[in-house]
Amino acid sequence: MGTILLGLQWGDEGKGKITDYLAEKMDYVVRFQGGDNAGHTIKIDKNYFFNHLIPSGIMYPNVQCVIGNGVVVNPEMLLKEINTLKEKNISTKNLFISDKCNIIMDFHIALDSAKEGKDEKIGTTKRGIGPTYRDKIARIGIRFCDFENTGLAKENIKKNLKFNNFILKNLYGKSEFDPKDIYKKYEKYYKQLLPHIRNTEMMLFEACKEGKKILFEGAQGTFLDIDFGTYPFVTSSNTTAGGAITGTGFPITSINKVVGVVKAYTTRVGNGPFPTELNDETGDKLAEKGKEFGTTTGRQRRVGWLDLVMLRYAVKINGITGIAITKLDVLNGLSRLKVCTEYRLNNKKIKNYPSNYIELEGVTPVYKDFDGWGAFDNIESLDELPENAKKYLKFIEKYLEVPIEIISFGAGRRNTIEI
Ligand code: GDP
Ligand code: IMO
Ligand code: MG
């Protein structure tokens, strides 16, 4: 059976931590979209691990880790990540990559940077994600399976660069790439990664048939989804639950849980609307306490109050069955805190989540106030939480009509309770 785990906000909700926590009881952990724009942190004892492409189940030698067809892979970055883990004595023998993954090549990164430098900025991670997904949809992408002795890779790189070199040179005034050099470079990477490359959809189908437990690890978050996010300030993949199916080939009828990871407040990195953003001392305090700096780019994250209007929408479009709430400890010590329960536009309550960003930028959030709570440490059950923290969580649960199943109050594995 399959469980999907994904972020319900703008990414960095703590998906890496919760995936690592749940992976202990899993047979497989599978990435299904995004690429090395993701940065998932795991803390074991005093050591931090940062995964960009490798699934966060990799700490367990018995867990099979799969990078599904929906992921765009920069092989250079993946090989670096494999080596970093090897240096720390973590085996990557159990890592499998779909032969259908589209490959991020140097010219995709050049295109991403050139576009960000010229047009209205999205604030991308400049990892080549958008241009690679664009090529996939335009049917000029290059996949690992193209390198399987058919001559397809050479031919596809040539065809692709006819288009992308034209854009680089004429639209952005940048240097062109030589198809022969690109082929040589990526053929080498392909050969290095070959022991890991598989038809992963068949692997997962067999695992499902055998009754194995499979966890799908989302990257980014619901409001960065290409369809349902705050377009155009989004990433280029479906970060929502459907992406786990199209990004792996897993049978939809075998998914039995969808866990939404929610930070106890809200953060966003990059540009775009953010109705509950705090541009004041409280925001600075939360950013500092929550160490809100990007895992991939090191950029400072924008910070704001928890937004239940966006979460209610996220719960619906993902079919969420349970919530994992993270970073509750970061709110400790505040005297008062707020939660957004309604958006108003021109003094009227908005019924549906706004579809265009201009409207979203114009909304006024309506807040409910809560009394704060003091510090707590190493609790082992819900009962041990301070009363006001319990009230905060109960309100969220009731508003969203979904149970909170996991509470995280620190980066480590032990700072977690299951309800
Ligand atoms: P992801 O992209 O969703 O995996 O999240 P990131 O790893 O980018 O960012 C989450 C950050 O918060 C990381 O530095 C985690 O170590 C940290 N973290 C996760 N859960 C908690 C928590 O409950 N409390 C605190 N204080 N930190 C947490
Ligand atoms: P994880 O998995 C937070 C944001 C970028 C930018 C937008 C588009 O760690 O939660 P892209 O490079 O994807 O074309 O950038 O998406 N973004 C993320 N924000 N967490 C992430 O991943 C993100 N991946 C992309 O900042 O606003
Ligand atoms: Mg992250």
Tab-separated table of C-alpha atoms and ligand atoms in Angstrom:
chain	number	residue	atom	x	y	z
A	1	MET	CA	0.000	0.000	0.000
A	2	GLY	CA	1.097	3.554	-0.593
A	3	THR	CA	1.231	6.669	1.576
A	4	ILE	CA	1.790	10.049	-0.030
A	5	LEU	CA	3.534	12.700	2.094
A	6	LEU	CA	3.636	16.267	0.818
A	7	GLY	CA	3.881	19.898	1.884
A	8	LEU	CA	0.709	21.970	2.231
A	9	GLN	CA	2.344	25.409	2.094
A	10	TRP	CA	5.234	26.891	0.033
A	11	GLY	CA	7.813	24.180	0.727
A	12	ASP	CA	10.297	23.615	3.571
A	13	GLU	CA	7.567	22.355	5.900
A	14	GLY	CA	9.884	19.667	7.276
A	15	LYS	CA	9.082	16.916	4.767
A	16	GLY	CA	12.616	15.490	5.066
A	17	LYS	CA	12.350	15.147	8.837
A	18	ILE	CA	8.895	13.519	8.755
A	19	THR	CA	9.872	11.215	5.863
A	20	ASP	CA	12.924	10.040	7.801
A	21	TYR	CA	10.747	9.507	10.883
A	22	LEU	CA	8.166	7.421	8.986
A	23	ALA	CA	10.731	5.593	6.837
A	24	GLU	CA	11.729	3.324	9.718
A	25	LYS	CA	8.508	1.369	9.130
A	26	MET	CA	8.633	1.529	5.313
A	27	ASP	CA	10.030	-0.753	2.600
A	28	TYR	CA	10.297	1.951	-0.070
A	29	VAL	CA	10.653	5.760	-0.131
A	30	VAL	CA	9.985	7.346	-3.514
A	31	ARG	CA	10.500	10.856	-4.942
A	32	PHE	CA	8.006	11.681	-7.709
A	33	GLN	CA	8.574	15.267	-8.897
A	34	GLY	CA	10.879	18.259	-8.717
A	35	GLY	CA	14.636	17.965	-8.805
A	36	ASP	CA	17.577	19.352	-6.861
A	37	ASN	CA	15.609	22.553	-6.238
A	38	ALA	CA	14.417	20.601	-3.170
A	39	GLY	CA	16.427	20.633	0.042
A	40	HIS	CA	15.267	18.130	2.659
A	41	THR	CA	16.986	18.125	6.041
A	42	ILE	CA	17.409	15.144	8.348
A	43	LYS	CA	18.997	15.421	11.780
A	44	ILE	CA	20.393	12.295	13.395
A	45	ASP	CA	21.944	12.873	16.804
A	46	LYS	CA	24.091	15.964	16.170
A	47	ASN	CA	24.574	15.382	12.428
A	48	TYR	CA	22.629	17.106	9.675
A	49	PHE	CA	22.061	15.536	6.234
A	50	PHE	CA	20.757	17.558	3.284
A	51	ASN	CA	19.022	15.610	0.529
A	52	HIS	CA	18.247	17.320	-2.764
A	53	LEU	CA	17.480	14.382	-5.070
A	54	ILE	CA	18.002	11.275	-2.951
A	55	PRO	CA	14.867	10.170	-1.069
A	56	SER	CA	14.953	10.784	2.685
A	57	GLY	CA	14.659	7.034	3.419
A	58	ILE	CA	18.344	6.587	2.558
A	59	MET	CA	19.414	6.503	6.229
A	60	TYR	CA	17.855	3.035	6.572
A	61	PRO	CA	19.834	0.297	4.770
A	62	ASN	CA	16.700	-1.856	4.402
A	63	VAL	CA	14.649	0.814	2.678
A	64	GLN	CA	14.675	0.887	-1.123
A	65	CYS	CA	14.919	4.467	-2.421
A	66	VAL	CA	13.450	5.321	-5.799
A	67	ILE	CA	13.659	8.435	-7.979
A	68	GLY	CA	10.546	8.192	-10.149
A	69	ASN	CA	10.009	9.232	-13.769
A	70	GLY	CA	8.426	12.558	-12.740
A	71	VAL	CA	11.700	13.846	-11.255
A	72	VAL	CA	14.095	15.923	-13.377
A	73	VAL	CA	17.627	14.759	-12.607
A	74	ASN	CA	20.877	16.680	-12.772
A	75	PRO	CA	23.300	13.710	-12.873
A	76	GLU	CA	26.248	15.824	-11.798
A	77	MET	CA	24.420	16.877	-8.620
A	78	LEU	CA	23.133	13.353	-8.002
A	79	LEU	CA	26.636	11.860	-8.249
A	80	LYS	CA	27.888	14.513	-5.821
A	81	GLU	CA	25.100	13.634	-3.396
A	82	ILE	CA	25.893	9.915	-3.665
A	83	ASN	CA	29.563	10.652	-2.901
A	84	THR	CA	28.742	12.878	0.072
A	85	LEU	CA	26.700	10.034	1.566
A	86	LYS	CA	29.432	7.476	0.812
A	87	GLU	CA	31.944	9.664	2.677
A	88	LYS	CA	29.633	9.434	5.686
A	89	ASN	CA	29.412	5.638	5.296
A	90	ILE	CA	25.807	5.672	4.134
A	91	SER	CA	25.206	3.132	1.414
A	92	THR	CA	23.423	4.120	-1.800
A	93	LYS	CA	23.288	0.550	-3.165
A	94	ASN	CA	19.535	0.663	-2.564
A	95	LEU	CA	19.030	3.756	-4.775
A	96	PHE	CA	17.122	3.298	-8.037
A	97	ILE	CA	16.465	5.882	-10.757
A	98	SER	CA	13.797	5.670	-13.434
A	99	ASP	CA	15.138	5.286	-16.976
A	100	LYS	CA	12.390	7.731	-17.989
A	101	CYS	CA	13.642	10.683	-15.928
A	102	ASN	CA	14.343	13.796	-17.980
A	103	ILE	CA	17.931	15.005	-17.566
A	104	ILE	CA	18.855	18.534	-16.469
A	105	MET	CA	21.808	19.592	-18.614
A	106	ASP	CA	24.137	22.598	-18.411
A	107	PHE	CA	22.151	24.562	-20.995
A	108	HIS	CA	18.954	24.212	-18.904
A	109	ILE	CA	20.748	25.861	-15.993
A	110	ALA	CA	22.067	28.602	-18.304
A	111	LEU	CA	18.507	29.185	-19.585
A	112	ASP	CA	17.077	29.351	-16.040
A	113	SER	CA	19.696	31.927	-14.965
A	114	ALA	CA	19.334	33.960	-18.175
A	115	LYS	CA	15.544	34.142	-17.808
A	116	GLU	CA	15.741	35.114	-14.138
A	117	GLY	CA	18.229	37.825	-15.069
A	118	LYS	CA	16.061	39.303	-17.795
A	119	ASP	CA	12.317	38.888	-17.244
A	120	GLU	CA	10.116	39.513	-14.233
A	121	LYS	CA	11.738	37.394	-11.553
A	122	ILE	CA	10.115	34.279	-10.035
A	123	GLY	CA	13.079	33.887	-7.700
A	124	THR	CA	13.843	30.343	-8.870
A	125	THR	CA	16.606	28.202	-7.419
A	126	LYS	CA	18.419	28.487	-10.812
A	127	ARG	CA	18.796	24.704	-10.960
A	128	GLY	CA	17.367	24.419	-14.494
A	129	ILE	CA	14.048	22.987	-13.307
A	130	GLY	CA	11.675	25.128	-15.432
A	131	PRO	CA	13.562	24.762	-18.742
A	132	THR	CA	13.880	20.962	-18.283
A	133	TYR	CA	10.154	20.484	-17.617
A	134	ARG	CA	9.394	22.827	-20.526
A	135	ASP	CA	11.479	20.589	-22.840
A	136	LYS	CA	9.720	17.486	-21.466
A	137	ILE	CA	6.286	18.901	-22.282
A	138	ALA	CA	7.500	20.218	-25.654
A	139	ARG	CA	8.684	16.640	-26.411
A	140	ILE	CA	12.318	17.653	-26.930
A	141	GLY	CA	13.612	16.435	-23.540
A	142	ILE	CA	16.523	14.006	-23.113
A	143	ARG	CA	15.987	10.939	-20.919
A	144	PHE	CA	18.324	8.331	-19.427
A	145	CYS	CA	16.825	5.640	-21.687
A	146	ASP	CA	17.971	7.650	-24.743
A	147	PHE	CA	21.537	6.592	-23.915
A	148	GLU	CA	20.758	2.839	-24.261
A	149	ASN	CA	22.858	2.185	-27.402
A	150	THR	CA	20.230	3.412	-29.822
A	151	GLY	CA	21.885	6.615	-30.960
A	152	LEU	CA	18.794	8.428	-29.701
A	153	ALA	CA	20.689	10.560	-27.189
A	154	LYS	CA	23.013	12.036	-29.829
A	155	GLU	CA	20.105	12.758	-32.133
A	156	ASN	CA	17.883	14.242	-29.390
A	157	ILE	CA	20.617	16.492	-28.007
A	158	LYS	CA	21.221	17.828	-31.530
A	159	LYS	CA	17.506	18.494	-32.095
A	160	ASN	CA	17.094	20.034	-28.654
A	161	LEU	CA	20.052	22.382	-28.998
A	162	LYS	CA	18.823	23.661	-32.351
A	163	PHE	CA	15.957	25.165	-30.359
A	164	ASN	CA	17.667	26.057	-27.071
A	165	ASN	CA	20.827	27.526	-28.645
A	166	PHE	CA	18.601	29.816	-30.700
A	167	ILE	CA	16.886	31.068	-27.525
A	168	LEU	CA	20.158	31.428	-25.605
A	169	LYS	CA	21.828	33.400	-28.392
A	170	ASN	CA	19.011	35.485	-29.792
A	171	LEU	CA	16.791	36.122	-26.790
A	172	TYR	CA	19.386	36.331	-24.041
A	173	GLY	CA	22.653	37.100	-25.881
A	174	LYS	CA	24.368	34.115	-24.215
A	175	SER	CA	26.893	31.557	-25.526
A	176	GLU	CA	25.700	28.468	-27.380
A	177	PHE	CA	26.418	24.859	-26.347
A	178	ASP	CA	28.133	22.294	-28.594
A	179	PRO	CA	25.973	19.138	-28.957
A	180	LYS	CA	29.079	16.914	-29.162
A	181	ASP	CA	30.471	18.221	-25.871
A	182	ILE	CA	27.087	17.836	-24.172
A	183	TYR	CA	26.736	14.255	-25.446
A	184	LYS	CA	30.211	13.306	-24.215
A	185	LYS	CA	29.663	14.824	-20.767
A	186	TYR	CA	26.263	13.215	-20.145
A	187	GLU	CA	27.163	9.831	-21.626
A	188	LYS	CA	29.885	9.649	-18.973
A	189	TYR	CA	27.396	10.468	-16.211
A	190	TYR	CA	24.923	7.939	-17.628
A	191	LYS	CA	27.554	5.195	-17.432
A	192	GLN	CA	28.369	6.121	-13.835
A	193	LEU	CA	24.697	6.023	-12.848
A	194	LEU	CA	23.846	2.896	-14.876
A	195	PRO	CA	23.972	0.482	-11.898
A	196	HIS	CA	21.093	2.489	-10.388
A	197	ILE	CA	18.938	2.959	-13.505
A	198	ARG	CA	15.834	0.758	-13.792
A	199	ASN	CA	12.283	0.488	-15.047
A	200	THR	CA	11.111	1.703	-11.628
A	201	GLU	CA	7.385	1.578	-12.371
A	202	MET	CA	7.606	-2.222	-12.655
A	203	MET	CA	9.684	-2.369	-9.444
A	204	LEU	CA	6.981	-0.442	-7.606
A	205	PHE	CA	4.177	-2.470	-9.133
A	206	GLU	CA	5.806	-5.718	-7.950
A	207	ALA	CA	6.462	-4.218	-4.505
A	208	CYS	CA	2.813	-3.222	-4.266
A	209	LYS	CA	1.693	-6.715	-5.275
A	210	GLU	CA	3.882	-8.188	-2.527
A	211	GLY	CA	2.212	-5.929	0.045
A	212	LYS	CA	5.290	-3.770	0.701
A	213	LYS	CA	4.904	-0.407	2.430
A	214	ILE	CA	5.673	2.483	0.101
A	215	LEU	CA	6.062	6.152	1.069
A	216	PHE	CA	5.977	8.852	-1.609
A	217	GLU	CA	8.012	11.904	-0.575
A	218	GLY	CA	6.792	15.150	-2.113
A	219	ALA	CA	9.077	18.075	-2.832
A	220	GLN	CA	8.187	21.784	-2.720
A	221	GLY	CA	4.616	22.390	-1.541
A	222	THR	CA	0.990	22.666	-2.661
A	223	PHE	CA	1.166	26.424	-3.361
A	224	LEU	CA	4.183	25.905	-5.633
A	225	ASP	CA	2.158	23.454	-7.781
A	226	ILE	CA	2.132	24.363	-11.484
A	227	ASP	CA	-1.699	24.127	-11.626
A	228	PHE	CA	-2.947	24.936	-8.125
A	229	GLY	CA	-0.158	27.168	-6.801
A	230	THR	CA	0.238	30.944	-6.904
A	231	TYR	CA	0.967	30.949	-10.655
A	232	PRO	CA	3.333	32.105	-12.111
A	233	PHE	CA	5.270	32.196	-8.804
A	234	VAL	CA	5.434	28.411	-8.670
A	235	THR	CA	7.717	25.545	-9.626
A	236	SER	CA	7.219	23.586	-12.873
A	237	SER	CA	5.768	20.297	-11.600
A	238	ASN	CA	2.653	18.936	-9.919
A	239	THR	CA	3.609	18.969	-6.264
A	240	THR	CA	0.100	17.840	-5.274
A	241	ALA	CA	-1.070	14.253	-4.674
A	242	GLY	CA	-1.758	13.450	-8.344
A	243	GLY	CA	1.932	13.996	-9.071
A	244	ALA	CA	2.770	10.896	-7.029
A	245	ILE	CA	0.854	8.781	-9.545
A	246	THR	CA	1.967	10.356	-12.821
A	247	GLY	CA	5.501	10.723	-11.452
A	248	THR	CA	5.908	7.004	-10.658
A	249	GLY	CA	3.307	4.923	-12.501
A	250	PHE	CA	2.062	3.558	-9.150
A	251	PRO	CA	-1.545	2.254	-9.211
A	252	ILE	CA	-3.800	5.039	-7.939
A	253	THR	CA	-6.122	2.539	-6.245
A	254	SER	CA	-3.298	1.363	-3.983
A	255	ILE	CA	-2.858	4.716	-2.214
A	256	ASN	CA	-4.501	4.575	1.208
A	257	LYS	CA	-3.119	7.647	3.025
A	258	VAL	CA	-2.159	11.205	2.119
A	259	VAL	CA	-0.210	12.989	4.877
A	260	GLY	CA	0.022	16.779	4.681
A	261	VAL	CA	3.078	18.352	6.334
A	262	VAL	CA	2.298	21.775	7.815
A	263	LYS	CA	4.729	24.170	9.469
A	264	ALA	CA	3.088	25.680	12.591
A	265	TYR	CA	3.490	29.101	10.936
A	266	THR	CA	4.126	29.954	7.258
A	267	THR	CA	7.279	30.563	5.212
A	268	ARG	CA	8.004	31.250	1.571
A	269	VAL	CA	11.281	31.597	-0.322
A	270	GLY	CA	11.299	33.433	-3.639
A	271	ASN	CA	8.772	35.950	-4.946
A	272	GLY	CA	4.960	35.907	-5.061
A	273	PRO	CA	1.930	36.745	-2.905
A	274	PHE	CA	1.949	35.906	0.813
A	275	PRO	CA	-1.185	37.264	2.581
A	276	THR	CA	-0.081	36.559	6.181
A	277	GLU	CA	3.533	37.734	5.761
A	278	LEU	CA	5.033	39.470	8.812
A	279	ASN	CA	7.363	42.355	8.022
A	280	ASP	CA	7.994	43.210	11.660
A	281	GLU	CA	9.878	42.217	14.781
A	282	THR	CA	7.751	39.101	15.366
A	283	GLY	CA	8.575	37.928	11.824
A	284	ASP	CA	12.289	38.495	12.424
A	285	LYS	CA	12.088	36.628	15.733
A	286	LEU	CA	10.385	33.603	14.132
A	287	ALA	CA	12.849	33.592	11.208
A	288	GLU	CA	15.773	33.623	13.616
A	289	LYS	CA	14.374	31.000	15.977
A	290	GLY	CA	13.219	28.768	13.107
A	291	LYS	CA	16.583	29.217	11.290
A	292	GLU	CA	14.622	30.129	8.188
A	293	PHE	CA	17.315	30.029	5.544
A	294	GLY	CA	16.924	27.964	2.352
A	295	THR	CA	18.497	24.472	2.427
A	296	THR	CA	19.343	24.686	-1.304
A	297	THR	CA	20.128	28.350	-1.945
A	298	GLY	CA	20.810	29.739	1.549
A	299	ARG	CA	18.329	32.568	0.860
A	300	GLN	CA	16.388	34.011	3.817
A	301	ARG	CA	12.808	32.709	3.903
A	302	ARG	CA	9.893	35.125	4.289
A	303	VAL	CA	7.856	34.405	7.435
A	304	GLY	CA	4.196	34.871	8.450
A	305	TRP	CA	1.328	33.570	10.581
A	306	LEU	CA	-0.361	30.245	9.910
A	307	ASP	CA	-2.928	30.587	7.101
A	308	LEU	CA	-5.884	28.227	7.486
A	309	VAL	CA	-7.588	29.520	4.319
A	310	MET	CA	-4.746	28.208	2.180
A	311	LEU	CA	-4.533	25.011	4.218
A	312	ARG	CA	-8.237	24.255	3.802
A	313	TYR	CA	-7.816	24.490	0.037
A	314	ALA	CA	-4.682	22.304	0.179
A	315	VAL	CA	-6.498	19.650	2.249
A	316	LYS	CA	-9.212	19.431	-0.407
A	317	ILE	CA	-7.126	19.258	-3.561
A	318	ASN	CA	-4.749	16.673	-2.078
A	319	GLY	CA	-7.372	14.500	-0.391
A	320	ILE	CA	-5.444	14.785	2.883
A	321	THR	CA	-6.201	12.053	5.445
A	322	GLY	CA	-3.895	13.259	8.247
A	323	ILE	CA	-1.618	16.150	9.182
A	324	ALA	CA	1.950	16.267	10.501
A	325	ILE	CA	2.543	19.607	12.182
A	326	THR	CA	6.169	20.738	12.457
A	327	LYS	CA	8.227	23.419	14.201
A	328	LEU	CA	5.684	23.898	16.983
A	329	ASP	CA	8.638	24.669	19.274
A	330	VAL	CA	9.472	27.788	17.228
A	331	LEU	CA	6.246	29.377	18.520
A	332	ASN	CA	7.202	28.749	22.177
A	333	GLY	CA	7.604	31.933	24.177
A	334	LEU	CA	5.334	34.202	22.116
A	335	SER	CA	2.828	36.031	24.344
A	336	ARG	CA	0.128	36.128	21.620
A	337	LEU	CA	-0.161	34.487	18.235
A	338	LYS	CA	-2.509	34.701	15.274
A	339	VAL	CA	-4.069	32.377	12.739
A	340	CYS	CA	-5.724	33.518	9.510
A	341	THR	CA	-9.287	32.176	9.218
A	342	GLU	CA	-10.716	34.262	6.375
A	343	TYR	CA	-9.692	36.400	3.380
A	344	ARG	CA	-11.558	39.630	2.584
A	345	LEU	CA	-11.502	41.472	-0.728
A	346	ASN	CA	-13.272	44.849	-0.992
A	347	ASN	CA	-14.785	44.151	2.439
A	348	LYS	CA	-16.383	40.913	1.297
A	349	LYS	CA	-15.472	37.417	2.467
A	350	ILE	CA	-13.900	35.386	-0.355
A	351	LYS	CA	-15.455	31.969	-0.838
A	352	ASN	CA	-12.939	30.183	-3.054
A	353	TYR	CA	-9.156	30.441	-2.971
A	354	PRO	CA	-8.196	33.194	-5.495
A	355	SER	CA	-6.975	31.837	-8.838
A	356	ASN	CA	-4.899	34.816	-9.904
A	357	TYR	CA	-2.082	36.372	-7.956
A	358	ILE	CA	-3.258	39.970	-8.357
A	359	GLU	CA	-6.449	39.093	-6.453
A	360	LEU	CA	-4.453	37.165	-3.839
A	361	GLU	CA	-2.147	40.161	-3.372
A	362	GLY	CA	-5.198	42.320	-2.681
A	363	VAL	CA	-6.803	40.228	0.081
A	364	THR	CA	-6.904	41.263	3.737
A	365	PRO	CA	-6.467	38.359	6.146
A	366	VAL	CA	-8.833	38.105	9.120
A	367	TYR	CA	-7.142	36.669	12.210
A	368	LYS	CA	-8.084	34.746	15.320
A	369	ASP	CA	-5.833	35.449	18.319
A	370	PHE	CA	-4.405	32.842	20.684
A	371	ASP	CA	-2.579	33.058	23.999
A	372	GLY	CA	0.974	31.805	23.803
A	373	TRP	CA	2.752	29.111	25.800
A	374	GLY	CA	6.178	28.582	27.334
A	375	ALA	CA	8.981	26.186	26.484
A	376	PHE	CA	8.498	22.413	26.672
A	377	ASP	CA	10.997	19.658	26.153
A	378	ASN	CA	11.131	15.958	25.291
A	379	ILE	CA	7.445	15.293	25.750
A	380	GLU	CA	6.208	11.811	24.903
A	381	SER	CA	2.465	12.329	24.613
A	382	LEU	CA	-0.088	14.956	23.675
A	383	ASP	CA	-1.122	15.309	27.336
A	384	GLU	CA	2.281	16.744	28.200
A	385	LEU	CA	1.894	19.686	25.795
A	386	PRO	CA	1.132	23.091	27.382
A	387	GLU	CA	-2.650	23.742	27.479
A	388	ASN	CA	-2.478	26.736	25.102
A	389	ALA	CA	-0.485	24.751	22.538
A	390	LYS	CA	-3.186	22.059	22.708
A	391	LYS	CA	-5.844	24.738	22.115
A	392	TYR	CA	-3.917	26.009	19.075
A	393	LEU	CA	-3.705	22.506	17.583
A	394	LYS	CA	-7.333	21.632	18.379
A	395	PHE	CA	-8.488	24.762	16.560
A	396	ILE	CA	-6.443	23.835	13.449
A	397	GLU	CA	-7.813	20.295	13.490
A	398	LYS	CA	-11.405	21.445	13.814
A	399	TYR	CA	-11.092	24.096	11.109
A	400	LEU	CA	-9.460	21.713	8.621
A	401	GLU	CA	-11.634	18.708	9.548
A	402	VAL	CA	-8.573	16.438	9.367
A	403	PRO	CA	-6.801	14.784	12.325
A	404	ILE	CA	-3.320	15.892	13.390
A	405	GLU	CA	-1.427	12.588	13.524
A	406	ILE	CA	2.161	13.735	14.112
A	407	ILE	CA	3.580	16.665	16.093
A	408	SER	CA	7.193	17.718	15.626
A	409	PHE	CA	8.872	20.045	18.108
A	410	GLY	CA	12.539	19.869	17.121
A	411	ALA	CA	14.692	18.824	14.160
A	412	GLY	CA	15.719	15.437	15.649
A	413	ARG	CA	13.936	12.099	15.381
A	414	ARG	CA	13.113	12.050	19.090
A	415	ASN	CA	11.392	15.437	19.000
A	416	THR	CA	8.294	13.843	17.541
A	417	ILE	CA	5.042	12.362	18.853
A	418	GLU	CA	2.479	10.294	17.021
A	419	ILE	CA	-1.140	10.593	18.048
B	1	GDP	P1	11.675	20.255	3.722
B	1	GDP	O1	12.178	20.891	2.455
B	1	GDP	O2	10.192	20.268	3.822
B	1	GDP	O3	12.259	18.890	3.965
B	1	GDP	O4	12.195	21.203	4.903
B	1	GDP	P2	13.689	21.805	5.068
B	1	GDP	O5	14.606	20.725	5.484
B	1	GDP	O6	14.072	22.611	3.872
B	1	GDP	O7	13.441	22.871	6.230
B	1	GDP	C1	12.953	22.489	7.467
B	1	GDP	C2	13.973	22.911	8.542
B	1	GDP	O8	13.383	22.834	9.818
B	1	GDP	C3	15.199	22.025	8.610
B	1	GDP	O9	16.298	22.790	9.023
B	1	GDP	C4	14.826	20.994	9.704
B	1	GDP	O10	15.965	20.445	10.340
B	1	GDP	C5	14.043	21.857	10.633
B	1	GDP	N1	12.965	21.182	11.378
B	1	GDP	C6	12.120	20.203	10.971
B	1	GDP	N2	11.193	19.944	11.921
B	1	GDP	C7	11.455	20.792	12.944
B	1	GDP	C8	10.818	21.053	14.197
B	1	GDP	O11	9.793	20.452	14.565
B	1	GDP	N3	11.370	22.028	14.985
B	1	GDP	C9	12.473	22.738	14.615
B	1	GDP	N4	12.934	23.675	15.443
B	1	GDP	N5	13.094	22.507	13.433
B	1	GDP	C10	12.578	21.582	12.609
B	2	IMO	P1	11.581	21.793	-0.746
B	2	IMO	O1	11.342	20.441	-1.353
B	2	IMO	C1	10.843	26.087	-0.991
B	2	IMO	C2	10.599	27.831	-5.015
B	2	IMO	C3	11.678	28.809	-5.468
B	2	IMO	C4	10.868	29.699	-6.382
B	2	IMO	C5	9.930	28.709	-7.069
B	2	IMO	C6	10.405	28.247	-8.450
B	2	IMO	O2	12.874	21.904	-0.024
B	2	IMO	O3	10.413	22.224	0.050
B	2	IMO	P2	12.284	26.506	-9.216
B	2	IMO	O4	13.764	26.530	-9.005
B	2	IMO	O5	11.607	25.308	-8.678
B	2	IMO	O6	11.898	26.793	-10.647
B	2	IMO	O7	11.746	27.799	-8.373
B	2	IMO	O8	9.823	27.609	-6.201
B	2	IMO	N1	11.102	26.498	-4.556
B	2	IMO	C7	11.095	26.110	-3.271
B	2	IMO	N2	10.752	26.784	-2.140
B	2	IMO	N3	11.213	24.789	-0.919
B	2	IMO	C8	11.529	24.090	-2.039
B	2	IMO	O9	11.742	22.766	-2.020
B	2	IMO	C9	11.514	24.768	-3.278
B	2	IMO	N4	11.783	24.407	-4.555
B	2	IMO	C10	11.511	25.467	-5.321
B	2	IMO	O10	12.209	29.502	-4.365
B	2	IMO	O11	10.082	30.581	-5.629
B	3	MG	MG	13.498	22.409	1.850
